[in-house]
PDB file of C-alpha atoms in Angstrom:
ATOM      1  CA  MET A 242     -23.868   8.172   8.973  1.00  0.00           C
ATOM      2  CA  PRO A 243     -21.290   5.313   9.046  1.00  0.00           C
ATOM      3  CA  ASN A 244     -19.085   5.034  12.094  1.00  0.00           C
ATOM      4  CA  ALA A 245     -15.323   5.412  11.790  1.00  0.00           C
ATOM      5  CA  GLU A 246     -14.469   1.736  11.420  1.00  0.00           C
ATOM      6  CA  GLN A 247     -17.033   1.251   8.644  1.00  0.00           C
ATOM      7  CA  TYR A 248     -14.959   3.588   6.488  1.00  0.00           C
ATOM      8  CA  LEU A 249     -12.431   0.760   6.177  1.00  0.00           C
ATOM      9  CA  LYS A 250     -14.931  -1.079   3.960  1.00  0.00           C
ATOM     10  CA  PRO A 251     -14.680  -0.430   0.201  1.00  0.00           C
ATOM     11  CA  GLU A 252     -18.464  -0.544  -0.239  1.00  0.00           C
ATOM     12  CA  VAL A 253     -18.807   2.340   2.235  1.00  0.00           C
ATOM     13  CA  ILE A 254     -15.885   4.444   1.064  1.00  0.00           C
ATOM     14  CA  GLN A 255     -17.154   4.346  -2.533  1.00  0.00           C
ATOM     15  CA  THR A 256     -20.115   6.467  -1.391  1.00  0.00           C
ATOM     16  CA  VAL A 257     -17.692   9.307  -0.556  1.00  0.00           C
ATOM     17  CA  ALA A 258     -16.985  11.335  -3.670  1.00  0.00           C
ATOM     18  CA  ARG A 259     -13.861  13.308  -2.734  1.00  0.00           C
ATOM     19  CA  LEU A 260     -10.515  11.550  -2.535  1.00  0.00           C
ATOM     20  CA  ASP A 261      -9.280  13.746   0.334  1.00  0.00           C
ATOM     21  CA  LEU A 262     -12.307  12.774   2.440  1.00  0.00           C
ATOM     22  CA  ARG A 263     -11.873   9.113   1.515  1.00  0.00           C
ATOM     23  CA  ALA A 264      -8.296   9.227   2.792  1.00  0.00           C
ATOM     24  CA  LYS A 265      -9.280  11.068   5.965  1.00  0.00           C
ATOM     25  CA  PHE A 266     -12.108   8.657   6.776  1.00  0.00           C
ATOM     26  CA  ILE A 267     -10.004   5.555   6.062  1.00  0.00           C
ATOM     27  CA  VAL A 268      -7.169   6.728   8.319  1.00  0.00           C
ATOM     28  CA  GLU A 269      -9.477   7.854  11.126  1.00  0.00           C
ATOM     29  CA  GLY A 270     -11.378   4.570  10.963  1.00  0.00           C
ATOM     30  CA  PHE A 271      -8.108   2.671  11.025  1.00  0.00           C
ATOM     31  CA  LEU A 272      -6.663   4.569  13.973  1.00  0.00           C
ATOM     32  CA  SER A 273      -9.873   4.241  15.974  1.00  0.00           C
ATOM     33  CA  GLY A 274      -9.725   0.499  15.395  1.00  0.00           C
ATOM     34  CA  LEU A 275      -6.136   0.312  16.598  1.00  0.00           C
ATOM     35  CA  HIS A 276      -7.134   1.300  20.103  1.00  0.00           C
ATOM     36  CA  ALA A 277      -9.249  -1.824  20.479  1.00  0.00           C
ATOM     37  CA  SER A 278      -6.877  -4.259  18.776  1.00  0.00           C
ATOM     38  CA  PRO A 279      -3.636  -6.166  19.424  1.00  0.00           C
ATOM     39  CA  TYR A 280      -1.931  -3.404  17.444  1.00  0.00           C
ATOM     40  CA  HIS A 281      -2.668  -0.768  20.079  1.00  0.00           C
ATOM     41  CA  GLY A 282       1.061  -0.296  20.613  1.00  0.00           C
ATOM     42  CA  PHE A 283       1.325   0.996  17.075  1.00  0.00           C
ATOM     43  CA  SER A 284      -0.900   3.938  17.918  1.00  0.00           C
ATOM     44  CA  VAL A 285       1.617   5.023  20.530  1.00  0.00           C
ATOM     45  CA  GLU A 286       4.635   4.538  18.295  1.00  0.00           C
ATOM     46  CA  PHE A 287       2.734   6.217  15.497  1.00  0.00           C
ATOM     47  CA  SER A 288       2.819   9.288  17.736  1.00  0.00           C
ATOM     48  CA  GLU A 289       6.604   9.579  17.409  1.00  0.00           C
ATOM     49  CA  HIS A 290       7.573   7.443  20.391  1.00  0.00           C
ATOM     50  CA  ARG A 291       9.514   4.227  20.717  1.00  0.00           C
ATOM     51  CA  ARG A 292       9.943   1.763  23.553  1.00  0.00           C
ATOM     52  CA  TYR A 293      12.628   2.563  26.115  1.00  0.00           C
ATOM     53  CA  THR A 294      15.591   0.188  25.816  1.00  0.00           C
ATOM     54  CA  GLN A 295      18.685  -0.301  27.947  1.00  0.00           C
ATOM     55  CA  GLY A 296      21.211   2.393  27.147  1.00  0.00           C
ATOM     56  CA  ASP A 297      18.642   5.132  26.532  1.00  0.00           C
ATOM     57  CA  ASP A 298      18.817   8.200  28.738  1.00  0.00           C
ATOM     58  CA  PRO A 299      16.071   7.866  31.422  1.00  0.00           C
ATOM     59  CA  ARG A 300      15.628  11.630  31.239  1.00  0.00           C
ATOM     60  CA  ASP A 301      14.083  11.116  27.774  1.00  0.00           C
ATOM     61  CA  ILE A 302      11.221   8.992  29.115  1.00  0.00           C
ATOM     62  CA  ASP A 303       7.827  10.500  28.359  1.00  0.00           C
ATOM     63  CA  TRP A 304       6.046  10.192  31.694  1.00  0.00           C
ATOM     64  CA  GLN A 305       2.700  11.239  30.258  1.00  0.00           C
ATOM     65  CA  VAL A 306       2.794   8.262  27.913  1.00  0.00           C
ATOM     66  CA  TYR A 307       3.887   6.057  30.833  1.00  0.00           C
ATOM     67  CA  ALA A 308       0.859   7.211  32.830  1.00  0.00           C
ATOM     68  CA  LYS A 309      -1.451   6.167  29.974  1.00  0.00           C
ATOM     69  CA  THR A 310       0.214   2.899  28.966  1.00  0.00           C
ATOM     70  CA  ASP A 311       2.165   1.756  32.049  1.00  0.00           C
ATOM     71  CA  ARG A 312       5.134   1.302  29.718  1.00  0.00           C
ATOM     72  CA  TYR A 313       8.287   3.308  29.189  1.00  0.00           C
ATOM     73  CA  TYR A 314       8.465   5.207  25.914  1.00  0.00           C
ATOM     74  CA  ILE A 315      10.860   7.918  24.843  1.00  0.00           C
ATOM     75  CA  LYS A 316      10.325  10.666  22.331  1.00  0.00           C
ATOM     76  CA  LYS A 317      12.158   9.987  19.105  1.00  0.00           C
ATOM     77  CA  TYR A 318      14.675  12.477  17.855  1.00  0.00           C
ATOM     78  CA  GLN A 319      13.874  14.063  14.505  1.00  0.00           C
ATOM     79  CA  ALA A 320      16.698  12.165  12.799  1.00  0.00           C
ATOM     80  CA  GLU A 321      15.113   8.901  13.916  1.00  0.00           C
ATOM     81  CA  THR A 322      11.645   9.684  12.674  1.00  0.00           C
ATOM     82  CA  ASN A 323      12.088  10.771   9.078  1.00  0.00           C
ATOM     83  CA  LEU A 324      11.011   8.072   6.670  1.00  0.00           C
ATOM     84  CA  THR A 325      11.159   9.051   3.009  1.00  0.00           C
ATOM     85  CA  GLY A 326       8.495   7.274   0.996  1.00  0.00           C
ATOM     86  CA  TYR A 327       7.342   7.040  -2.597  1.00  0.00           C
ATOM     87  CA  LEU A 328       3.879   5.938  -3.674  1.00  0.00           C
ATOM     88  CA  VAL A 329       4.342   4.082  -6.976  1.00  0.00           C
ATOM     89  CA  ILE A 330       1.084   3.607  -8.917  1.00  0.00           C
ATOM     90  CA  ASP A 331       0.448   1.338 -11.908  1.00  0.00           C
ATOM     91  CA  LEU A 332      -1.782   3.205 -14.394  1.00  0.00           C
ATOM     92  CA  SER A 333      -2.227   0.382 -16.898  1.00  0.00           C
ATOM     93  CA  GLU A 334      -5.689  -0.125 -18.374  1.00  0.00           C
ATOM     94  CA  SER A 335      -6.105  -3.462 -16.600  1.00  0.00           C
ATOM     95  CA  MET A 336      -6.226  -1.524 -13.313  1.00  0.00           C
ATOM     96  CA  ALA A 337      -9.577  -0.037 -14.428  1.00  0.00           C
ATOM     97  CA  TYR A 338     -11.271  -3.441 -14.287  1.00  0.00           C
ATOM     98  CA  THR A 339     -14.088  -4.218 -11.876  1.00  0.00           C
ATOM     99  CA  TYR A 340     -16.680  -6.979 -12.058  1.00  0.00           C
ATOM    100  CA  ARG A 341     -19.252  -6.119  -9.400  1.00  0.00           C
ATOM    101  CA  GLN A 342     -17.378  -3.976  -6.872  1.00  0.00           C
ATOM    102  CA  GLN A 343     -18.004  -0.242  -7.016  1.00  0.00           C
ATOM    103  CA  LEU A 344     -14.286   0.455  -6.749  1.00  0.00           C
ATOM    104  CA  SER A 345     -12.001  -0.683  -9.559  1.00  0.00           C
ATOM    105  CA  LYS A 346      -8.488  -1.903  -8.786  1.00  0.00           C
ATOM    106  CA  PHE A 347      -7.280   1.590  -9.645  1.00  0.00           C
ATOM    107  CA  ASP A 348      -9.847   3.272  -7.360  1.00  0.00           C
ATOM    108  CA  TYR A 349      -8.952   0.896  -4.545  1.00  0.00           C
ATOM    109  CA  GLY A 350      -5.232   1.531  -5.074  1.00  0.00           C
ATOM    110  CA  ILE A 351      -5.449   5.313  -5.059  1.00  0.00           C
ATOM    111  CA  CYS A 352      -7.640   5.240  -1.939  1.00  0.00           C
ATOM    112  CA  LEU A 353      -4.863   3.292  -0.221  1.00  0.00           C
ATOM    113  CA  ALA A 354      -2.164   5.547  -1.621  1.00  0.00           C
ATOM    114  CA  ALA A 355      -4.025   8.681  -0.533  1.00  0.00           C
ATOM    115  CA  SER A 356      -4.478   7.211   2.953  1.00  0.00           C
ATOM    116  CA  LEU A 357      -0.771   6.399   3.259  1.00  0.00           C
ATOM    117  CA  ALA A 358       0.103   9.908   2.062  1.00  0.00           C
ATOM    118  CA  TYR A 359      -2.247  11.309   4.707  1.00  0.00           C
ATOM    119  CA  MET A 360      -0.524   9.231   7.400  1.00  0.00           C
ATOM    120  CA  MET A 361       2.996  10.101   6.270  1.00  0.00           C
ATOM    121  CA  ILE A 362       2.359  13.836   6.050  1.00  0.00           C
ATOM    122  CA  HIS A 363       0.782  13.665   9.516  1.00  0.00           C
ATOM    123  CA  GLN A 364       4.054  12.100  10.689  1.00  0.00           C
ATOM    124  CA  GLN A 365       6.038  14.813   8.878  1.00  0.00           C
ATOM    125  CA  ASP A 366       7.597  12.089   6.737  1.00  0.00           C
ATOM    126  CA  PRO A 367       8.584  13.184   3.225  1.00  0.00           C
ATOM    127  CA  VAL A 368       6.483  11.388   0.640  1.00  0.00           C
ATOM    128  CA  GLY A 369       6.498  11.551  -3.143  1.00  0.00           C
ATOM    129  CA  LEU A 370       4.484  10.044  -5.968  1.00  0.00           C
ATOM    130  CA  ILE A 371       5.436   8.160  -9.132  1.00  0.00           C
ATOM    131  CA  THR A 372       2.881   6.918 -11.678  1.00  0.00           C
ATOM    132  CA  PHE A 373       3.628   4.712 -14.664  1.00  0.00           C
ATOM    133  CA  GLY A 374       2.057   2.911 -17.608  1.00  0.00           C
ATOM    134  CA  ASP A 375       4.215   2.056 -20.601  1.00  0.00           C
ATOM    135  CA  LYS A 376       6.620   4.684 -19.200  1.00  0.00           C
ATOM    136  CA  ILE A 377       6.937   6.959 -16.174  1.00  0.00           C
ATOM    137  CA  ARG A 378       4.052   9.424 -16.391  1.00  0.00           C
ATOM    138  CA  ASP A 379       4.336  11.558 -13.255  1.00  0.00           C
ATOM    139  CA  PHE A 380       7.120  12.171 -10.775  1.00  0.00           C
ATOM    140  CA  LEU A 381       6.528  14.272  -7.658  1.00  0.00           C
ATOM    141  CA  PRO A 382       9.628  14.547  -5.411  1.00  0.00           C
ATOM    142  CA  PRO A 383       9.076  13.762  -1.726  1.00  0.00           C
ATOM    143  CA  ARG A 384       8.173  16.609   0.620  1.00  0.00           C
ATOM    144  CA  SER A 385       6.859  16.631   4.174  1.00  0.00           C
ATOM    145  CA  ARG A 386       5.041  19.968   4.262  1.00  0.00           C
ATOM    146  CA  ARG A 387       1.249  20.014   4.485  1.00  0.00           C
ATOM    147  CA  GLY A 388       0.837  21.306   0.935  1.00  0.00           C
ATOM    148  CA  GLN A 389       2.358  18.104  -0.377  1.00  0.00           C
ATOM    149  CA  LEU A 390      -0.766  16.159   0.542  1.00  0.00           C
ATOM    150  CA  GLY A 391      -2.833  18.403  -1.716  1.00  0.00           C
ATOM    151  CA  ASN A 392      -0.308  17.950  -4.544  1.00  0.00           C
ATOM    152  CA  ILE A 393      -0.446  14.159  -4.206  1.00  0.00           C
ATOM    153  CA  LEU A 394      -4.244  14.038  -3.996  1.00  0.00           C
ATOM    154  CA  ALA A 395      -4.620  16.287  -7.024  1.00  0.00           C
ATOM    155  CA  MET A 396      -2.219  14.159  -9.068  1.00  0.00           C
ATOM    156  CA  LEU A 397      -3.984  10.947  -8.035  1.00  0.00           C
ATOM    157  CA  ALA A 398      -7.426  12.393  -8.749  1.00  0.00           C
ATOM    158  CA  ASN A 399      -6.323  13.452 -12.241  1.00  0.00           C
ATOM    159  CA  SER A 400      -4.701  10.116 -13.111  1.00  0.00           C
ATOM    160  CA  GLN A 401      -6.434   7.662 -15.413  1.00  0.00           C
ATOM    161  CA  PRO A 402      -5.580   4.011 -16.074  1.00  0.00           C
ATOM    162  CA  VAL A 403      -5.085   3.711 -19.843  1.00  0.00           C
ATOM    163  CA  GLY A 404      -2.918   1.744 -22.229  1.00  0.00           C
ATOM    164  CA  THR A 405      -0.318  -0.920 -21.620  1.00  0.00           C
ATOM    165  CA  THR A 406       2.192  -1.236 -18.820  1.00  0.00           C
ATOM    166  CA  GLU A 407       5.862  -2.095 -18.513  1.00  0.00           C
ATOM    167  CA  VAL A 408       6.113  -2.857 -14.800  1.00  0.00           C
ATOM    168  CA  SER A 409       9.643  -4.244 -14.850  1.00  0.00           C
ATOM    169  CA  GLN A 410      11.180  -1.531 -17.041  1.00  0.00           C
ATOM    170  CA  ASN A 411       9.580   1.221 -15.001  1.00  0.00           C
ATOM    171  CA  LEU A 412      10.700  -0.244 -11.681  1.00  0.00           C
ATOM    172  CA  GLN A 413      14.243  -0.465 -13.017  1.00  0.00           C
ATOM    173  CA  GLN A 414      14.060   3.162 -14.094  1.00  0.00           C
ATOM    174  CA  ILE A 415      12.767   4.113 -10.637  1.00  0.00           C
ATOM    175  CA  ALA A 416      15.772   2.319  -9.111  1.00  0.00           C
ATOM    176  CA  SER A 417      17.979   4.702 -11.106  1.00  0.00           C
ATOM    177  CA  MET A 418      15.896   7.812 -10.354  1.00  0.00           C
ATOM    178  CA  VAL A 419      15.577   7.463  -6.570  1.00  0.00           C
ATOM    179  CA  LYS A 420      19.069   8.155  -5.227  1.00  0.00           C
ATOM    180  CA  HIS A 421      18.509   8.005  -1.463  1.00  0.00           C
ATOM    181  CA  ARG A 422      17.311   4.992   0.501  1.00  0.00           C
ATOM    182  CA  SER A 423      13.530   5.163   0.607  1.00  0.00           C
ATOM    183  CA  LEU A 424      10.424   3.125   1.286  1.00  0.00           C
ATOM    184  CA  LEU A 425       8.777   2.334  -2.055  1.00  0.00           C
ATOM    185  CA  MET A 426       5.086   1.464  -1.787  1.00  0.00           C
ATOM    186  CA  ILE A 427       4.062  -0.127  -5.090  1.00  0.00           C
ATOM    187  CA  PHE A 428       0.412  -0.570  -6.149  1.00  0.00           C
ATOM    188  CA  SER A 429      -0.183  -2.893  -9.111  1.00  0.00           C
ATOM    189  CA  ASP A 430      -2.192  -5.888 -10.316  1.00  0.00           C
ATOM    190  CA  LEU A 431       1.071  -7.339 -11.687  1.00  0.00           C
ATOM    191  CA  LEU A 432      -0.633  -8.737 -14.794  1.00  0.00           C
ATOM    192  CA  THR A 433       2.663  -9.138 -16.587  1.00  0.00           C
ATOM    193  CA  ASP A 434       5.651 -11.464 -16.703  1.00  0.00           C
ATOM    194  CA  GLN A 435       6.367 -12.595 -13.165  1.00  0.00           C
ATOM    195  CA  LYS A 436      10.100 -13.234 -13.504  1.00  0.00           C
ATOM    196  CA  SER A 437      10.795  -9.754 -14.885  1.00  0.00           C
ATOM    197  CA  VAL A 438       8.857  -8.178 -12.000  1.00  0.00           C
ATOM    198  CA  LEU A 439      10.858 -10.190  -9.466  1.00  0.00           C
ATOM    199  CA  ASP A 440      14.134  -9.209 -11.145  1.00  0.00           C
ATOM    200  CA  SER A 441      13.251  -5.513 -11.046  1.00  0.00           C
ATOM    201  CA  LEU A 442      12.194  -5.708  -7.401  1.00  0.00           C
ATOM    202  CA  GLN A 443      15.508  -7.379  -6.618  1.00  0.00           C
ATOM    203  CA  ARG A 444      17.253  -4.422  -8.242  1.00  0.00           C
ATOM    204  CA  LEU A 445      15.344  -2.026  -5.975  1.00  0.00           C
ATOM    205  CA  ARG A 446      16.571  -4.040  -2.996  1.00  0.00           C
ATOM    206  CA  TYR A 447      20.145  -3.989  -4.307  1.00  0.00           C
ATOM    207  CA  ALA A 448      19.844  -0.199  -4.471  1.00  0.00           C
ATOM    208  CA  GLY A 449      19.101  -0.197  -0.733  1.00  0.00           C
ATOM    209  CA  HIS A 450      15.391   0.566  -0.834  1.00  0.00           C
ATOM    210  CA  ASP A 451      12.723  -0.977   1.355  1.00  0.00           C
ATOM    211  CA  VAL A 452       9.709  -2.130  -0.616  1.00  0.00           C
ATOM    212  CA  ILE A 453       6.071  -2.902   0.154  1.00  0.00           C
ATOM    213  CA  LEU A 454       4.260  -4.445  -2.799  1.00  0.00           C
ATOM    214  CA  PHE A 455       0.481  -4.055  -2.641  1.00  0.00           C
ATOM    215  CA  HIS A 456      -0.752  -6.665  -5.138  1.00  0.00           C
ATOM    216  CA  ILE A 457      -4.275  -5.527  -5.963  1.00  0.00           C
ATOM    217  CA  LEU A 458      -6.647  -7.837  -7.813  1.00  0.00           C
ATOM    218  CA  ASP A 459     -10.356  -7.497  -8.402  1.00  0.00           C
ATOM    219  CA  GLU A 460     -12.527  -9.712  -6.234  1.00  0.00           C
ATOM    220  CA  ALA A 461     -13.602 -11.630  -9.357  1.00  0.00           C
ATOM    221  CA  GLU A 462      -9.980 -12.220 -10.379  1.00  0.00           C
ATOM    222  CA  VAL A 463      -9.380 -13.939  -7.036  1.00  0.00           C
ATOM    223  CA  TYR A 464     -12.617 -15.909  -6.568  1.00  0.00           C
ATOM    224  CA  PHE A 465     -13.840 -16.414 -10.176  1.00  0.00           C
ATOM    225  CA  PRO A 466     -17.616 -16.108  -9.577  1.00  0.00           C
ATOM    226  CA  PHE A 467     -18.539 -16.711 -13.245  1.00  0.00           C
ATOM    227  CA  GLU A 468     -20.924 -19.374 -14.567  1.00  0.00           C
ATOM    228  CA  GLY A 469     -21.683 -20.823 -17.997  1.00  0.00           C
ATOM    229  CA  MET A 470     -19.853 -19.594 -21.095  1.00  0.00           C
ATOM    230  CA  VAL A 471     -17.904 -16.403 -20.409  1.00  0.00           C
ATOM    231  CA  ASP A 472     -16.114 -14.021 -22.761  1.00  0.00           C
ATOM    232  CA  LEU A 473     -12.853 -13.087 -21.046  1.00  0.00           C
ATOM    233  CA  GLN A 474     -11.115 -10.024 -22.453  1.00  0.00           C
ATOM    234  CA  GLU A 475      -7.534  -8.881 -21.986  1.00  0.00           C
ATOM    235  CA  PRO A 476      -7.940  -5.078 -21.629  1.00  0.00           C
ATOM    236  CA  GLU A 477      -4.467  -3.932 -22.663  1.00  0.00           C
ATOM    237  CA  GLN A 478      -4.083  -6.036 -25.834  1.00  0.00           C
ATOM    238  CA  GLY A 479      -7.779  -6.294 -26.718  1.00  0.00           C
ATOM    239  CA  GLU A 480      -7.707 -10.085 -27.031  1.00  0.00           C
ATOM    240  CA  SER A 481     -10.735 -12.143 -25.974  1.00  0.00           C
ATOM    241  CA  MET A 482     -11.552 -15.813 -25.405  1.00  0.00           C
ATOM    242  CA  VAL A 483     -14.863 -17.588 -24.829  1.00  0.00           C
ATOM    243  CA  LEU A 484     -14.543 -20.325 -22.201  1.00  0.00           C
ATOM    244  CA  ASP A 485     -16.649 -22.645 -20.059  1.00  0.00           C
ATOM    245  CA  ALA A 486     -16.417 -21.097 -16.579  1.00  0.00           C
ATOM    246  CA  GLU A 487     -17.200 -24.242 -14.620  1.00  0.00           C
ATOM    247  CA  GLY A 488     -14.719 -26.295 -16.615  1.00  0.00           C
ATOM    248  CA  MET A 489     -11.823 -23.949 -15.988  1.00  0.00           C
ATOM    249  CA  LYS A 490     -12.596 -22.619 -12.504  1.00  0.00           C
ATOM    250  CA  ALA A 491     -10.476 -25.127 -10.557  1.00  0.00           C
ATOM    251  CA  ASP A 492      -7.442 -24.647 -12.818  1.00  0.00           C
ATOM    252  CA  TYR A 493      -7.846 -20.876 -12.713  1.00  0.00           C
ATOM    253  CA  LEU A 494      -8.049 -20.705  -8.920  1.00  0.00           C
ATOM    254  CA  GLU A 495      -5.012 -22.971  -8.652  1.00  0.00           C
ATOM    255  CA  ALA A 496      -3.055 -20.701 -11.013  1.00  0.00           C
ATOM    256  CA  VAL A 497      -3.950 -17.567  -9.018  1.00  0.00           C
ATOM    257  CA  GLN A 498      -2.971 -19.276  -5.764  1.00  0.00           C
ATOM    258  CA  GLU A 499       0.313 -20.422  -7.299  1.00  0.00           C
ATOM    259  CA  MET A 500       1.075 -16.914  -8.576  1.00  0.00           C
ATOM    260  CA  ARG A 501       0.467 -15.380  -5.163  1.00  0.00           C
ATOM    261  CA  GLU A 502       2.489 -18.055  -3.362  1.00  0.00           C
ATOM    262  CA  THR A 503       5.415 -17.593  -5.741  1.00  0.00           C
ATOM    263  CA  TYR A 504       5.408 -13.852  -5.107  1.00  0.00           C
ATOM    264  CA  ARG A 505       5.125 -14.430  -1.377  1.00  0.00           C
ATOM    265  CA  GLU A 506       8.037 -16.861  -1.214  1.00  0.00           C
ATOM    266  CA  LYS A 507      10.381 -15.048  -3.619  1.00  0.00           C
ATOM    267  CA  LEU A 508       9.731 -11.612  -2.144  1.00  0.00           C
ATOM    268  CA  PHE A 509      10.121 -12.839   1.419  1.00  0.00           C
ATOM    269  CA  ALA A 510      13.518 -14.232   0.455  1.00  0.00           C
ATOM    270  CA  MET A 511      14.650 -10.867  -0.911  1.00  0.00           C
ATOM    271  CA  GLY A 512      13.192  -8.852   1.980  1.00  0.00           C
ATOM    272  CA  VAL A 513      10.206  -7.312   0.189  1.00  0.00           C
ATOM    273  CA  ASP A 514       6.877  -7.078   2.031  1.00  0.00           C
ATOM    274  CA  TYR A 515       4.161  -8.685  -0.099  1.00  0.00           C
ATOM    275  CA  VAL A 516       0.554  -7.700   0.592  1.00  0.00           C
ATOM    276  CA  PRO A 517      -2.033  -9.579  -1.516  1.00  0.00           C
ATOM    277  CA  LEU A 518      -5.301  -7.652  -1.662  1.00  0.00           C
ATOM    278  CA  ASP A 519      -8.591  -7.766  -3.508  1.00  0.00           C
ATOM    279  CA  THR A 520     -11.129  -5.013  -3.962  1.00  0.00           C
ATOM    280  CA  SER A 521     -13.605  -6.482  -1.463  1.00  0.00           C
ATOM    281  CA  MET A 522     -11.135  -6.326   1.447  1.00  0.00           C
ATOM    282  CA  PRO A 523     -11.124  -3.633   4.172  1.00  0.00           C
ATOM    283  CA  PHE A 524      -8.272  -1.165   3.871  1.00  0.00           C
ATOM    284  CA  ASP A 525      -6.736  -1.800   7.287  1.00  0.00           C
ATOM    285  CA  LYS A 526      -4.579  -4.770   6.217  1.00  0.00           C
ATOM    286  CA  ALA A 527      -2.524  -2.537   3.955  1.00  0.00           C
ATOM    287  CA  LEU A 528      -2.196   0.216   6.572  1.00  0.00           C
ATOM    288  CA  ILE A 529      -1.007  -2.283   9.191  1.00  0.00           C
ATOM    289  CA  GLU A 530       1.724  -3.399   6.758  1.00  0.00           C
ATOM    290  CA  TYR A 531       2.865   0.199   6.361  1.00  0.00           C
ATOM    291  CA  LEU A 532       3.051   0.751  10.120  1.00  0.00           C
ATOM    292  CA  SER A 533       4.847  -2.583  10.567  1.00  0.00           C
ATOM    293  CA  GLN A 534       7.462  -1.500   8.051  1.00  0.00           C
ATOM    294  CA  ARG A 535       7.777   1.906   9.658  1.00  0.00           C
ATOM    295  CA  LYS A 536       8.202   0.363  13.089  1.00  0.00           C
ATOM    296  CA  ALA A 537      10.844  -2.078  11.845  1.00  0.00           C
ATOM    297  CA  ARG A 538      13.021   0.716  10.472  1.00  0.00           C
ATOM    298  CA  PHE A 539      13.392   2.587  13.785  1.00  0.00           C
TER     299      PHE A 539
END
């Protein structure tokens, strides 16, 4: 039986069939790891506390937490703790791709999304779900009650990545649909026009939303492990091209690096958190980004 921290590894989590158990194991493995890491403070603040600062009422200090941490924390008021979030999932056919990993980009993304939903519901934060391909497919308004987790997991489990995608158009529509300031957690491989994606993300920022972009690529799309002549196929348009892998590897890796760096720089400038991931990476990097964002807002 794997220990808790092993459940952060995609090759272990793929052996668990049920999405609800995947989410539970990922979160428990993550939280157990926090206690032995530089992020230990997050595990306290994750429990609805924040550091005492000058001007706070000393009567609000939680002395039990002080006894455990030797630091002053106060219990947050309910108004301080509510973070409304939306999980925004790209269901384009390209998300179904995997080369040798057991989890496709889509599988990896919904495991992360389910884990974040699990964490948010545990925090009593309202969380909703939006899925899109060529148009918005599903919209589940944010709720914080326990039953919402089951609704989200069921919707994720029944989703399938098929057809083309219109990332930019859908993000612009989401900017119009979501009226109140929220944290939008977007999961996509972003295999589309980069400028249009950046423009639509800027619109979300103009609308007052906080955004974490989880850019999920397959391990092979990042490291290009191919040899000899390879037949590369574009899943959404059905186009294919036979190329010499060794001859194009350096140019390909440079292009991927340039794409990621452009996203990193442009999104940093507009205040969007950019999290580049591939399907071989443990899940904790993405969860740390969520907690960092949550901490920064309160």
